Coordinates of C-alpha atoms and ligand atoms in Angstrom, one line a residue:
X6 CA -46.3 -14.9 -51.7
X7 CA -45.9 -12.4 -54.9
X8 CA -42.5 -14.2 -56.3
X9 CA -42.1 -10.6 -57.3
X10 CA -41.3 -9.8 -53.8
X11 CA -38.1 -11.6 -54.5
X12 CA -36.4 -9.1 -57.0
X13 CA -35.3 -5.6 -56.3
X14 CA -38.5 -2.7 -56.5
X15 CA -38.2 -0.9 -59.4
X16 CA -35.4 -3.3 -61.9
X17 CA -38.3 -3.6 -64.7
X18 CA -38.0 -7.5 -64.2
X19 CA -40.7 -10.0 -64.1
X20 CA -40.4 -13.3 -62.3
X21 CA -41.7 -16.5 -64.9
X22 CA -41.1 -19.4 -62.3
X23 CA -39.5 -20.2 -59.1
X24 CA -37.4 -23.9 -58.9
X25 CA -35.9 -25.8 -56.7
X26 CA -32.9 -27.5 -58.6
X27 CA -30.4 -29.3 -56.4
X28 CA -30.9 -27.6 -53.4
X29 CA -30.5 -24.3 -55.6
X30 CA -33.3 -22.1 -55.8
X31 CA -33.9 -20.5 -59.7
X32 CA -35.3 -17.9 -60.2
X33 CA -36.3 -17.2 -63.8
X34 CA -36.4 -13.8 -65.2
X35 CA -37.4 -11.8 -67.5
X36 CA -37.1 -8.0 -68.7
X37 CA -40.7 -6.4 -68.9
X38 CA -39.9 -4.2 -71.9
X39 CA -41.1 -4.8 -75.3
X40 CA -37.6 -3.4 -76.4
X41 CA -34.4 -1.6 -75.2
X42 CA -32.5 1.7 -75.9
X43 CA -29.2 0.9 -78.2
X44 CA -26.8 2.0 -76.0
X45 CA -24.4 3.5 -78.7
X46 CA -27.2 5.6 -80.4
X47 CA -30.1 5.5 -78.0
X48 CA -32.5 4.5 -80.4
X49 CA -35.7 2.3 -79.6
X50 CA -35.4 -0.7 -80.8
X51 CA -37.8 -3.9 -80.5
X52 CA -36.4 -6.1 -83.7
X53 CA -35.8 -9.2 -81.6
X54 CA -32.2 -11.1 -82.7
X55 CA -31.6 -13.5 -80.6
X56 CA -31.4 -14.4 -76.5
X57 CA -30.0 -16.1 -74.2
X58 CA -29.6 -16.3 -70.4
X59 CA -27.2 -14.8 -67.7
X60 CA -27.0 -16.8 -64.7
X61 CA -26.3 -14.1 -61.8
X62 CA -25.4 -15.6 -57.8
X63 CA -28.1 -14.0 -55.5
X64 CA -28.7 -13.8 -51.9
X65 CA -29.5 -17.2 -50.7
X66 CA -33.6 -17.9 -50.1
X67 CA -35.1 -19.4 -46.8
X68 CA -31.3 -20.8 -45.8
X69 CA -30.9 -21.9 -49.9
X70 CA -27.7 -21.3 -52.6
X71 CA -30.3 -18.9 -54.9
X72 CA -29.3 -18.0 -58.8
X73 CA -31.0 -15.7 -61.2
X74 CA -31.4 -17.1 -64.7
X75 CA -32.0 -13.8 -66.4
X76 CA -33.3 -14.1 -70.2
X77 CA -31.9 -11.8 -72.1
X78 CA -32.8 -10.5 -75.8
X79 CA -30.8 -9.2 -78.1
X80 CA -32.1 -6.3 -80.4
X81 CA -31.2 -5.5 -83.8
X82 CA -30.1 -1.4 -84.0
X83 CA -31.7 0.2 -87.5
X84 CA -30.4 3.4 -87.0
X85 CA -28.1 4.2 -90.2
X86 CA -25.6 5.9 -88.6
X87 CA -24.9 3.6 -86.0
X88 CA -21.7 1.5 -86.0
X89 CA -24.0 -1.2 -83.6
X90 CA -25.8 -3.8 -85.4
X91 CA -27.1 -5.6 -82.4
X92 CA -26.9 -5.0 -78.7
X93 CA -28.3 -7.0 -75.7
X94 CA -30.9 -5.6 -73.2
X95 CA -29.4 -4.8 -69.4
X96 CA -30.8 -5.2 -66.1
X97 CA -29.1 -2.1 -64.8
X98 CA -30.6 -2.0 -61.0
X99 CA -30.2 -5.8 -60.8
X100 CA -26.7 -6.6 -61.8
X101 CA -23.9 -4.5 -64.1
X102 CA -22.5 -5.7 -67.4
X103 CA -21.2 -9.0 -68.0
X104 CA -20.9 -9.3 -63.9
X105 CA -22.3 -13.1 -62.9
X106 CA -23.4 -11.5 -58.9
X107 CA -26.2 -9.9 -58.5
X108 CA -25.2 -6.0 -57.2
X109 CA -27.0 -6.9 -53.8
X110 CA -24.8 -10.1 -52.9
X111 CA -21.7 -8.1 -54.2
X112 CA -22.3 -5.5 -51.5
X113 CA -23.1 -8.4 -49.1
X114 CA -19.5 -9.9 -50.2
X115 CA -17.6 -7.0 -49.9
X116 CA -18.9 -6.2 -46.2
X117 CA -18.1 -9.6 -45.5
X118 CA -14.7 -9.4 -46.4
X119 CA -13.9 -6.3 -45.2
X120 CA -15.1 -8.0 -41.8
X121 CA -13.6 -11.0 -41.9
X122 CA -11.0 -11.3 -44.5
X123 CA -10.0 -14.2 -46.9
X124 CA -10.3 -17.6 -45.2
X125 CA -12.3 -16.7 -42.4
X126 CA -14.7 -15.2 -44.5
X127 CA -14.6 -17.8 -46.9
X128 CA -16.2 -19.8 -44.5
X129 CA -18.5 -17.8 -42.9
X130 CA -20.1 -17.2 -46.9
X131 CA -20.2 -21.4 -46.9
X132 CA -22.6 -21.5 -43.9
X133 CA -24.5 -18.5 -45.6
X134 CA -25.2 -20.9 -48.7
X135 CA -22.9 -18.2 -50.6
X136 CA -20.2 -20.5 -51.7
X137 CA -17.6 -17.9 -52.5
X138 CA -13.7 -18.3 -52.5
X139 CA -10.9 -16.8 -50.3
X140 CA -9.5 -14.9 -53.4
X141 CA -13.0 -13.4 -54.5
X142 CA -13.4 -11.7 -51.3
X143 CA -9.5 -10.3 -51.5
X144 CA -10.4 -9.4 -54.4
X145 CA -13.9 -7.6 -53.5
X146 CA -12.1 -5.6 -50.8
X147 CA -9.1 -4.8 -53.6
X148 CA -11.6 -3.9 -55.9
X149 CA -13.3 -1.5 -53.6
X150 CA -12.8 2.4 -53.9
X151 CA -10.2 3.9 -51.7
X152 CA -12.0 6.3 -49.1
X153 CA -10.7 9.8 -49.9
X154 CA -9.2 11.1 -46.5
X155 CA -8.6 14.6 -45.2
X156 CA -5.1 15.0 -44.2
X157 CA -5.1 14.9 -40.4
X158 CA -3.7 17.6 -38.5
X159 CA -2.0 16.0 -35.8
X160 CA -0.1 12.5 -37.5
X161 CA 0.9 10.0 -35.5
X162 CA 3.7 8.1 -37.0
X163 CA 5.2 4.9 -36.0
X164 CA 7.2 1.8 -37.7
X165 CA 5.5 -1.5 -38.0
X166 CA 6.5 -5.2 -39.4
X167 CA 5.5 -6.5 -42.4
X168 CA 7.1 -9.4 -41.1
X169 CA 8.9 -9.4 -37.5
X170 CA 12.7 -8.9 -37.9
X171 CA 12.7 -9.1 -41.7
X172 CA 10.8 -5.8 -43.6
X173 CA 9.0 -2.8 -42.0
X174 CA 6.8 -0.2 -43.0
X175 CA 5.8 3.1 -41.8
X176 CA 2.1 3.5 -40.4
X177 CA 0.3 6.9 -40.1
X178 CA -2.2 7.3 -37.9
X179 CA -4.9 10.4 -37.3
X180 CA -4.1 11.5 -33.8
X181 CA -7.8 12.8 -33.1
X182 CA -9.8 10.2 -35.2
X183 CA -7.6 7.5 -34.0
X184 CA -8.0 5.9 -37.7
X185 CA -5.0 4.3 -40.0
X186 CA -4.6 7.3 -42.6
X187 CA -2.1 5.6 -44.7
X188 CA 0.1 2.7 -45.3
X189 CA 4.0 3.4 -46.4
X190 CA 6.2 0.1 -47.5
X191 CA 8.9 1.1 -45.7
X192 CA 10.3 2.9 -42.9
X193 CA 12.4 5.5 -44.7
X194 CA 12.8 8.9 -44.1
X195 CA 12.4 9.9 -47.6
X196 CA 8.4 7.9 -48.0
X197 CA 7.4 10.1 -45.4
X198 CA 8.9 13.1 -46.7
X199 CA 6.8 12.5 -50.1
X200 CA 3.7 12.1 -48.4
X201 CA 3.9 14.9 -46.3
X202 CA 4.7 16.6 -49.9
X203 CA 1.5 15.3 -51.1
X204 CA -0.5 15.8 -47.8
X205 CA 0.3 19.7 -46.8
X206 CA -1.2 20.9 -43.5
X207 CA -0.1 18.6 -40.7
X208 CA 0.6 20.5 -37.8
X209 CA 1.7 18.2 -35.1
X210 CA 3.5 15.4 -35.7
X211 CA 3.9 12.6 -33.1
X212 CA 7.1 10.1 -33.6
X213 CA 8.5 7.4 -32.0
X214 CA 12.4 7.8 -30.5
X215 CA 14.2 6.8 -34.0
X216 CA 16.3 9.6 -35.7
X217 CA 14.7 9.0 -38.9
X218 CA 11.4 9.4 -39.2
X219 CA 12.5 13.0 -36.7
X220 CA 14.6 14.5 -39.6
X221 CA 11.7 13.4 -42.3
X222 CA 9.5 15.6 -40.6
X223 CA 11.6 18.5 -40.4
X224 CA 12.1 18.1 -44.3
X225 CA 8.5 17.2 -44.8
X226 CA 6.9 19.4 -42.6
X227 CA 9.1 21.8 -41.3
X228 CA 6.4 24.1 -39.4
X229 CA 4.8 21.4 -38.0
X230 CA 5.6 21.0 -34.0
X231 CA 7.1 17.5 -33.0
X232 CA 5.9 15.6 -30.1
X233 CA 6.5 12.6 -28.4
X234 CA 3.5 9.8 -27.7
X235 CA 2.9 8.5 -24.4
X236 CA 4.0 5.2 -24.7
X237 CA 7.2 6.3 -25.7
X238 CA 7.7 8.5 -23.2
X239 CA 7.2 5.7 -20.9
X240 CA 9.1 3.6 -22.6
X241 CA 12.2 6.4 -22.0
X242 CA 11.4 6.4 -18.2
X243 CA 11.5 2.7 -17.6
X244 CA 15.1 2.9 -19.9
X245 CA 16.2 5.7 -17.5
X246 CA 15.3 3.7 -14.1
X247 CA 16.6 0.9 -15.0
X248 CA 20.0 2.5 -15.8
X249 CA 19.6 4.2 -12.6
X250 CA 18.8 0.9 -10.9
X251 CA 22.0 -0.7 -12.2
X252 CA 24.0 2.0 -11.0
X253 CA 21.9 2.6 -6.5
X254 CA 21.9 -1.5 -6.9
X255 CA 25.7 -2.0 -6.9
X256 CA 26.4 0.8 -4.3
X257 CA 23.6 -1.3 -2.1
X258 CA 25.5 -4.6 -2.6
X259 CA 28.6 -3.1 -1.3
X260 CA 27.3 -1.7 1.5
X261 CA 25.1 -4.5 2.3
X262 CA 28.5 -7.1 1.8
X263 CA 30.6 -4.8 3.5
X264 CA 28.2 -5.0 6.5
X265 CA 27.4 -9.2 6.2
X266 CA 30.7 -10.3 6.0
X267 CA 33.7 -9.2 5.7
X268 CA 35.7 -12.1 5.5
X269 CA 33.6 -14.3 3.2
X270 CA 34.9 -12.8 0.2
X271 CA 34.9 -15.8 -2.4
X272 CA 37.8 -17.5 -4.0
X273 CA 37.2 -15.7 -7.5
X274 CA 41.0 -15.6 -8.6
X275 CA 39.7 -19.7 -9.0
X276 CA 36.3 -19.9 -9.1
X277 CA 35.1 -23.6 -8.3
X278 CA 34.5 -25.3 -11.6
X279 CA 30.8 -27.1 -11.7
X280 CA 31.5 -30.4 -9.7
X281 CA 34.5 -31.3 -12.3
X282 CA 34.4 -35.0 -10.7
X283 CA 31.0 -36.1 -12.1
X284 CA 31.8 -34.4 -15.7
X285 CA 35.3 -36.6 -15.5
X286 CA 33.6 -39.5 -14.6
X287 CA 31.0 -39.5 -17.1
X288 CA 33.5 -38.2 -19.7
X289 CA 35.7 -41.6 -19.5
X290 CA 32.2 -43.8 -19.4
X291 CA 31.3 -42.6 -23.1
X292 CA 34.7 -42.6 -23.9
X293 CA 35.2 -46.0 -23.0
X294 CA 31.3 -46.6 -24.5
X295 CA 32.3 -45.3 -28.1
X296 CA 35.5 -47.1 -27.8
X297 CA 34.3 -50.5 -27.4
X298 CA 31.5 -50.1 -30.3
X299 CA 34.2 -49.0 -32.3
X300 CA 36.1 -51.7 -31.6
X301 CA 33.1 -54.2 -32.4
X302 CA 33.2 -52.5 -35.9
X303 CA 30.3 -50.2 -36.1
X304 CA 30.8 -46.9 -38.3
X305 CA 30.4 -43.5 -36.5
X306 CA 26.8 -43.0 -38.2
X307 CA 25.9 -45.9 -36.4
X308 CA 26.8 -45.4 -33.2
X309 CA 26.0 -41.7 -33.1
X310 CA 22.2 -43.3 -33.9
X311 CA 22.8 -46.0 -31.0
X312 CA 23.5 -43.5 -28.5
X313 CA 21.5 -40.9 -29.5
X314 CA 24.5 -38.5 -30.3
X315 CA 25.3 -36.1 -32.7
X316 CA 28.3 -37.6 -35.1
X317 CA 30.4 -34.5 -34.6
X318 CA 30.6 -35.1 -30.6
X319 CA 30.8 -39.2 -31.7
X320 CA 34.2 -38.3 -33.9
X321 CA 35.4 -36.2 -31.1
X322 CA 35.5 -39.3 -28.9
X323 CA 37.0 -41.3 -31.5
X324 CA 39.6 -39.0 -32.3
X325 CA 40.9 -38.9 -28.4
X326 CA 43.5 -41.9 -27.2
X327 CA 42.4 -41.3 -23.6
X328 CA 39.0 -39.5 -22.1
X329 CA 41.2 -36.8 -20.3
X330 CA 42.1 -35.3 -24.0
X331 CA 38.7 -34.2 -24.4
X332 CA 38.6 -32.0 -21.1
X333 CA 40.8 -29.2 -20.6
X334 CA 43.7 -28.9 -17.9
X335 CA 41.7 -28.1 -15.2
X336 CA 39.8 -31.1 -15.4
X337 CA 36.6 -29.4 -17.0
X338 CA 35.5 -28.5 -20.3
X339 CA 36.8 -25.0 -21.9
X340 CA 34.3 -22.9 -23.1
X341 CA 34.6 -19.6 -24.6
X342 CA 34.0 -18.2 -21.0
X343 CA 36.8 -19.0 -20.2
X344 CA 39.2 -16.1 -21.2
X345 CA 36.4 -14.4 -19.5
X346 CA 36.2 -15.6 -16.4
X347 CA 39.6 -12.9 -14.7
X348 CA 37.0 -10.3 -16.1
X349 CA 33.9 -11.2 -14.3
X350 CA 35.4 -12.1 -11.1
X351 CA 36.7 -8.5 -11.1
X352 CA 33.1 -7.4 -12.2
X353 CA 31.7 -10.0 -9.4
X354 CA 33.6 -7.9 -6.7
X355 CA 33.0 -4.6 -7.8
X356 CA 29.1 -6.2 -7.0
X357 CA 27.7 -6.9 -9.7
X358 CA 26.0 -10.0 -9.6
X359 CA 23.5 -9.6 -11.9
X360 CA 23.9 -12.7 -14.3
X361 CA 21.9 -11.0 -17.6
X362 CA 23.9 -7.5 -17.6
X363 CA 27.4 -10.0 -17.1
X364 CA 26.3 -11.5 -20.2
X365 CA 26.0 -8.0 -21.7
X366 CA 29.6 -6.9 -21.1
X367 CA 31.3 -9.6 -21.7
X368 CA 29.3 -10.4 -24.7
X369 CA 30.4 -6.5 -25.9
X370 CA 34.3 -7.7 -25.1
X371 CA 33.1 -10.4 -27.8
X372 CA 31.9 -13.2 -25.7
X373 CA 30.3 -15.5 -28.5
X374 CA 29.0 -18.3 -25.7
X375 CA 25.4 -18.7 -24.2
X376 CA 23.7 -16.8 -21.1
X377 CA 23.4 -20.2 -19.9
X378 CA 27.2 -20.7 -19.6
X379 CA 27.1 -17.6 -17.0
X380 CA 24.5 -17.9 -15.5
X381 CA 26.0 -21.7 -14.3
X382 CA 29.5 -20.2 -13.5
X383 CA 27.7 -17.4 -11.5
X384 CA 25.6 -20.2 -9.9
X385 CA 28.9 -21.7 -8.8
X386 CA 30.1 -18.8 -7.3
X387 CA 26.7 -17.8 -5.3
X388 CA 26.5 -20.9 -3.9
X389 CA 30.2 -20.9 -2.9
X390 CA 29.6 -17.7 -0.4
X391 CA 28.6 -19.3 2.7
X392 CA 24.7 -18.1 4.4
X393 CA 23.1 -16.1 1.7
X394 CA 23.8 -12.2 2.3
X395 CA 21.6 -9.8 1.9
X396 CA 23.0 -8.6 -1.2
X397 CA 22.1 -11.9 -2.6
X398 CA 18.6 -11.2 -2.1
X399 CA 18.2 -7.9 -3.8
X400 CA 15.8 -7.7 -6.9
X401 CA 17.7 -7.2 -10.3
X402 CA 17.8 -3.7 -11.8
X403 CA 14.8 -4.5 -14.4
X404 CA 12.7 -5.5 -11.5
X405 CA 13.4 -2.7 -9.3
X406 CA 12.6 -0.3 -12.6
X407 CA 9.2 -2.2 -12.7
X408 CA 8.6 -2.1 -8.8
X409 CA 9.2 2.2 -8.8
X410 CA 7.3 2.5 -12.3
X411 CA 3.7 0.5 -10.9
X412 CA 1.0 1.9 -9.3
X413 CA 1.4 2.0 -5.8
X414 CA -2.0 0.2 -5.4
X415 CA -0.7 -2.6 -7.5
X416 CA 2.2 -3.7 -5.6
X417 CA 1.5 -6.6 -3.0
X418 CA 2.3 -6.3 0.2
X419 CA 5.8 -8.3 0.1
X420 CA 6.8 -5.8 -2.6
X421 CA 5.8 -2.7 -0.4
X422 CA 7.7 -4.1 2.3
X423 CA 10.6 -4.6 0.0
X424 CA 10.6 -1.2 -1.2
X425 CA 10.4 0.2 1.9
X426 CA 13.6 -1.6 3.5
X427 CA 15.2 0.0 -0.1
X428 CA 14.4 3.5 0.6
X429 CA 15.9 3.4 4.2
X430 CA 18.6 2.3 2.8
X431 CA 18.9 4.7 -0.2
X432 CA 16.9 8.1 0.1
X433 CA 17.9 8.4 -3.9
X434 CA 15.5 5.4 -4.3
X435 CA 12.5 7.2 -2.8
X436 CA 13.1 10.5 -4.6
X437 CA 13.4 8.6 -8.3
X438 CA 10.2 6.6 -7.3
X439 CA 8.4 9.9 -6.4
X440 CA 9.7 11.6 -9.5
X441 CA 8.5 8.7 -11.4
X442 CA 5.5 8.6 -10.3
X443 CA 4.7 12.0 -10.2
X444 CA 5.8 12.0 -14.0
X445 CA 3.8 9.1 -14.9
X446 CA 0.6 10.7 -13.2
X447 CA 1.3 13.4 -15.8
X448 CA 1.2 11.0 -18.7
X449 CA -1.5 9.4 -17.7
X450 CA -4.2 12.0 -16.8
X451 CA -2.9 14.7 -19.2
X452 CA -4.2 17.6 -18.1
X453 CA -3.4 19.4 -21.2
X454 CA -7.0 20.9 -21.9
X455 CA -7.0 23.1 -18.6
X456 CA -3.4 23.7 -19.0
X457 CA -3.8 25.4 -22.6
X458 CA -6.8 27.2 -21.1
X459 CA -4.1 28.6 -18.2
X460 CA -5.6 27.5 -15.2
X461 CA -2.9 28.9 -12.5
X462 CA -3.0 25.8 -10.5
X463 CA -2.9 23.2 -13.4
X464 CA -0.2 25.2 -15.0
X465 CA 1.7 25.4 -11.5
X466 CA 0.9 21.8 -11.7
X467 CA 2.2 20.9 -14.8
X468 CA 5.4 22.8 -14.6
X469 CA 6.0 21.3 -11.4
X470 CA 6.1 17.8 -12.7
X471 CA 7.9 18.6 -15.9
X472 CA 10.6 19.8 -13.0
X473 CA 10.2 16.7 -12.0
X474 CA 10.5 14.4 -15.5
X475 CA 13.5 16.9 -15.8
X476 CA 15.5 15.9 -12.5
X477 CA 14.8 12.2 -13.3
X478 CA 16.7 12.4 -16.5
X479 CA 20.0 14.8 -14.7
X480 CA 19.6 12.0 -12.2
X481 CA 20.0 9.5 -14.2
X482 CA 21.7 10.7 -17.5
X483 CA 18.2 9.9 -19.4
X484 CA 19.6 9.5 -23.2
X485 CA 16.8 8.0 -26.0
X486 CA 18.0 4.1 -26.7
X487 CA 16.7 2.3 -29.1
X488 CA 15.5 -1.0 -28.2
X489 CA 12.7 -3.7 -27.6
X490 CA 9.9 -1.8 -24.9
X491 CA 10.3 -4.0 -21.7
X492 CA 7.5 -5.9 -20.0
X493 CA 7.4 -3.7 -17.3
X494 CA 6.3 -0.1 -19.8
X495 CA 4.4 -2.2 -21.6
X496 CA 2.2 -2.9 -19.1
X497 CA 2.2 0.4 -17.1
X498 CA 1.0 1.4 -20.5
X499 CA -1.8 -0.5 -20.6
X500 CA -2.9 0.7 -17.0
X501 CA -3.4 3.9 -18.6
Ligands
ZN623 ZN1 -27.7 2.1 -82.3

C-alpha cells in the first residue's frame, strides 16, 4: 500500500518512512515544498535556517497508538521591510499552529466527548489506542463553538437541580424542537427576565406552577401568552383528588362506623399504651445490667461498647436510682407525642385514621417526633377495635387519587371491584372519577390542531371537558400547591 494513502489528500506532505516503535506506529513526514510563504509579508522564501520536528497524535493504524513526526524547516525572510527574520513552514490541512493532534483526531475527540463525556469517554479513547485524558475531552467539548440558536417561539421553562435540595437553575426548552435552548444558574425571576430581554419574540411561554418564573414572564415578555405543560396540569389534578379524597374518605368512615358498630367506640380518652409490661420489664434488666458493670468498675465508654449502646442512653441509666425513673407515670416512655395524643384521639373520632396526614397536623401544631411514633400509637388503637370494620379497610386518600386518576384498563380486577363498592356508596366518587378522566383524556390526546381549525364537534368537545376540568376544581377547591409530584402523576404521565 501507497503509505501516502495514510495522510489527508491534498496537505502537500510526503510520507519518508513508516515504523513501528513500541507498539506506536511513526509516521515520518515531510512538507513537499521547496520553500514557504512568510506569513507576515508573504514573501517566497527557500533560505533554509534550521528544522526540527512536531510530533502530532493521529488516528490510531490497524488497532495501533499512531504519531506523526512532521519535519519542519525553518526559513529565513529577506524581505527588508519585514519585522520577521525567520518563520517555520505549516501543515495547514493536517494540523493548526503549535497544536500536538492532528485536526482529524481532534474532530474524532470532540465527537467523542460530546457522546460520552469525561470518564466514560476517557475510556472508551483507551480501547481506541487514543490514550486521551478525562480533562482533554472536557476540555474539547468547552472549547467547542456555541451553536447559534434562533429564539424559539414557544419556551418551555422549568427549574432544575444543580444539585438536589441545595442550588437550582432554570432550563429553557424549545417547545416544537424539543431541544435545551439555554442554561440559567439560577431560578430567579430576574435571569429570565434578561434573557427574554436578549431573546425578543417568544410568543408562548410554558411554566411550571411557581409564582416566579409567572411574573418574569409578564416582565420579560409581556405579549407573550402563558400556558401551562401537561405534566403540570396533571400534577394539579392528582393534588385536587387527593384533597377531595381526604375530605368523601372521612364522610365514608363515619357512615361505614356508624353502620359496623355502634358501641365499639374505642377507649381514646386512654389509649392503650404499647404492651407497657414488656418495655418495664426490659427497662429494669438493663438497669440492673449497667448497674452491676458499674459496680465492677468499668467507665461509661466501656460499657456503652460492651453492650452495644450509645453513651448518652448508658449515662441515662447510670444517672437513675431505680429503673422506674427512666419511664414516665404511666409506666411507658414519654415521647413528644404525648401532649399530642388528646388531639388525635379527637381527630381519630372525627374518622380520620389515616396515620401519614395525623402526622401532618400534628406535626403543623409543632409535633417534632417521628411518623414512626404515630403510626405505632395508631397501631395500638386499630388493633384495640374489636373485628376489623369496614372503615378499617378503606384505601388511603393518595391511593384512592391514584385509583380515579389510572386508566380504566390498568386497574386489576380487585381494584375495579373496590371502586365499584365506593361509588355505591358515594355518587360524588363516580362523578370526580368521570370528570377526571374525561379531563385527562383531554391532556393526553390534545386535540388542539382540529380545535384551532373549528371543527364544531371537536370544539363542542373541547369545551365540554374544560366544563368538566372546571367542576373538578369548584368540587374540590382546586388551588396550585407547590410540592414534590406524587408517584401516582408521575406515572399517569408517563402513560401519555
Ligand atoms: Zn516576511
Amino acid at each position: 500500500m501507497d503509505p501516502q494513502l495514510l495522510l489527508p489528500p491534498g496537505a502537500g506532505l510526503v510520507v519518508e518512512q513508516v515504523q513501528l516503535c513500541d507498539e506506536i506506529v511513526h509516521l515520518m513526514v515531510r512538507c513537499e515544498a521547496s520553500g514557504a510563504h512568510c506569513p507576515k509579508c508573504g514573501a517566497w522564501s527557500e533560505a533554509f535556517h534550521g528544522s526540527y520536528e512536531r510530533n502530532l497524535g493521529d488516528l490510531p493504524i490497524a488497532g495501533r497508538q499512531a504519531v506523526i513526526d512532521l519535519r519542519v524547516r525553518r526559513f529565513r525572510c529577506y524581505w527588508p521591510e519585514c519585522p520577521r527574520k525567520t518563520f517555520v513552514e505549516q501543515a495547514p490541512i493536517l494540523a493548526e499552529r503549535y497544536a500536538h493532534r492532528t485536526r482529524r483526531l481532534r474532530s474524532l475527540l470532540e465527537e467523542i466527548g460530546l457522546a460520552l463525556g469525561g470518564r466514560p469517554g476517557s475510556r472508551h479513547c483507551q480501547r481506541l489506542a487514543i490514550p486521551t485524558s478525562r480533562t482533554t475531552l472536557l476540555r474539547k467539548v468547552r472549547g467547542l463553538p456555541e451553536r447559534p440558536s434562533a429564539t424559539p417561539s414557544v419556551l418551555g421553562v422549568d427549574e432544575f437541580a444543580f444539585r438536589k435540595g441545595r442550588r437550582y437553575g432554570t432550563i429553557l426548552v424549545d417547545g416544537a424542537a424539543h431541544r435545551i435552548v439555554d442554561l440559567l444558574e439560577d431560578r430567579s425571576a430576574d435571569a429570565l427576565v434578561e434573557w427574554l430581554d436578549n431573546h425578543p419574540g417568544v410568543r408562548v411561554i410554558c411554566r411550571d406552577r411557581a409564582g416566579v418564573y409567572a411574573s418574569a414572564a409578564r416582565r420579560g415578555a409581556p405579549d407573550a401568552q402563558q400556558v401551562a405543560d401537561r405534566w403540570h396540569l396533571v400534577h394539579n389534578l392528582a393534588d385536587a383528588l387527593e384533597r377531595f379524597a381526604v375530605r368523601v374518605l372521612a364522610s365514608l368512615r363515619k357512615e361505614l362506623k356508624a353502620e359496623a358498630i355502634v358501641d365499639a367506640t374505642p377507649r381514646l380518652d386512654l389509649p392503650p399504651p404499647a404492651s407497657p409490661g414488656r418495655l418495664m420489664a426490659r427497662t429494669e434488666q438493663r438497669h440492673a445490667e449497667i448497674h452491676e458493670l458499674m459496680t465492677r468498675g468499668l467507665t461509661i465508654t466501656a460499657i456503652s461498647r460492651r453492650l452495644r449502646l450509645e453513651r448518652k442512653t448508658v449515662r441515662r441509666y447510670a444517672t437513675a436510682e431505680v429503673a422506674a425513673d427512666l419511664l414516665g407515670a404511666r409506666g411507658h416512655r414519654d415521647t413528644a407525642l404525648d401532649s399530642y395524643l388528646p388531639y388525635l384521639a379527637k381527630r381519630w373520632q372525627d374518622g380520620q385514621h389515616v396515620a401519614a396526614c395525623l402526622f401532618d397536623e400534628i406535626k403543623k401544631r409543632g409535633y417534632r417526633g417521628s411518623k414512626r411514633t404515630v403510626r405505632r400509637q395508631l397501631a395500638g388503637w386499630r388493633t384495640a377495635e374489636p373485628p376489623p370494620p369496614a372503615h378499617v379497610m378503606l384505601p388511603g386518600p393518595r391511593t384512592l387519587a391514584w385509583l380515579l386518576l389510572r386508566r380504566p384498563s390498568d386497574l386489576d380486577e380487585k381494584e375495579h371491584v373496590l371502586l365499584r363498592q365506593l361509588y355505591e356508596r358515594s355518587a360524588e366518587l363516580g362523578r370526580a372519577r368521570q370528570l377526571a378522566q374525561d379531563f385527562l383524556r383531554l391532556v393526553r390526546e390534545r386535540p388542539v390542531a382540529s380545535w384551532t381549525n373549528g371543527s364544531p364537534t371537536c370544539t363542542r368537545w373541547v369545551r365540554q371537558n374544560y366544563v368538566a376540568s372546571a367542576a373538578i376544581s369548584n368540587m374540590t377547591g382546586m388551588r396550585s400547591t407547590p410540592g414534590s409530584p406524587s408517584a401516582g402523576v408521575r406515572a399517569a404521565w408517563k402513560g401519555m
